[in-house]
Amino acid sequence: MKKKIFILGSSGFLGQKIKKELKNNFHFCTSHNKKKRKNFLKNEKLFQHFIRRNKIDVIINLAREKSLINCKTINNLIIKNAKKYKYKVIYISSCLVYGKNKNICNEKTKVNPYDKYTKMKCYVEKLLFFSKINYKILRLSNVYDNDFQKKGLIKNLHLNLINKVNHVYINDNKIYRNFIHYVDFLKTLKKLINNYERIKPTIINCGNENIKISHLIKEMSNIYKKDLKIVKNTKTYFDPSIKISNRLNNSIFKINNKTNLFIHLKKIHYEKFF
């Protein structure tokens, strides 16, 4: 029997990809339309009725809450009822929670949140840590796709190179980021759900390649045979350099033939434009 999955944040890029590309592996339960989402997740009776009626096995939390109040309300609701209905919780956090760290960050590295987004992620992680429920946390790196639909630096650089935007703002091209193709993320998620009880660590980095921003700019310019129009971001916000270790992920999930960013971008570029 297929496991029954409920996704919070199912209308976003990753939520849509999970439902579309893993629909043959799992049964995804829909609880509400977008307009009713807030009421549903704040009404414990409605939430419990949905969980009982659909016999949910796993909740995947992709939601990006805008306020601490909503974040606290929704995650406390999930945690409280996880104890009662015995569903598993997979929280998609971010590798950005490591903040400014000189070394490559593994799962034991102390988190160092630096803005509202990363503080919210760490807050939910802390709630789960003290909850004593059956949970897993995937600290996800920067996701990219074939069609440049996912918001982020790679999409912005692509749009500039095909003359869809005039320039790209970069705060610091000397920093590092970790990147992963969405298919590699889906493979990891699928294996996590299917082997949940056998996977002991509760926190796992989910990424692939640590790449310097200046290297990314150079390689994409070479692939498109065109110079990028980069503008120094004058906004004074903190933008840390973050490199993560994927050793634990590689040893647990053993994802073969992981996507290499530059090889993949070159292939996609020539398939689309030549």
Coordinates of C-alpha atoms in Angstrom, one line a residue, residues 24 32 45 66 78 80 86 89-90 115 124 131-132 145 147 155 171 179 182-183 209 220 229 254 262-263 265:
N24 CA 3.5 6.8 -8.7
H32 CA -8.0 22.4 1.1
K45 CA -10.7 19.9 14.9
K66 CA 5.9 35.0 7.1
I78 CA 1.7 19.4 13.8
K80 CA 0.9 18.0 19.2
K86 CA 1.7 8.7 15.0
V89 CA 7.2 14.6 10.1
I90 CA 9.8 15.7 7.5
D115 CA 18.1 36.9 9.2
V124 CA 11.1 25.1 13.9
S131 CA 9.1 17.6 20.8
K132 CA 10.1 13.9 21.1
D145 CA 15.9 22.8 -12.5
D147 CA 13.5 25.1 -17.2
K155 CA 17.6 31.6 -12.9
N171 CA 26.3 41.2 -3.1
F179 CA 23.7 23.6 -5.2
Y182 CA 15.7 19.1 -7.9
V183 CA 15.7 15.4 -9.2
E209 CA 28.2 20.9 -4.9
M220 CA 27.7 30.4 -17.2
K229 CA 25.9 42.2 -16.6
K254 CA 23.8 6.5 -2.0
F262 CA 28.1 22.9 -15.1
I263 CA 27.8 19.8 -17.2
L265 CA 23.8 23.7 -17.6

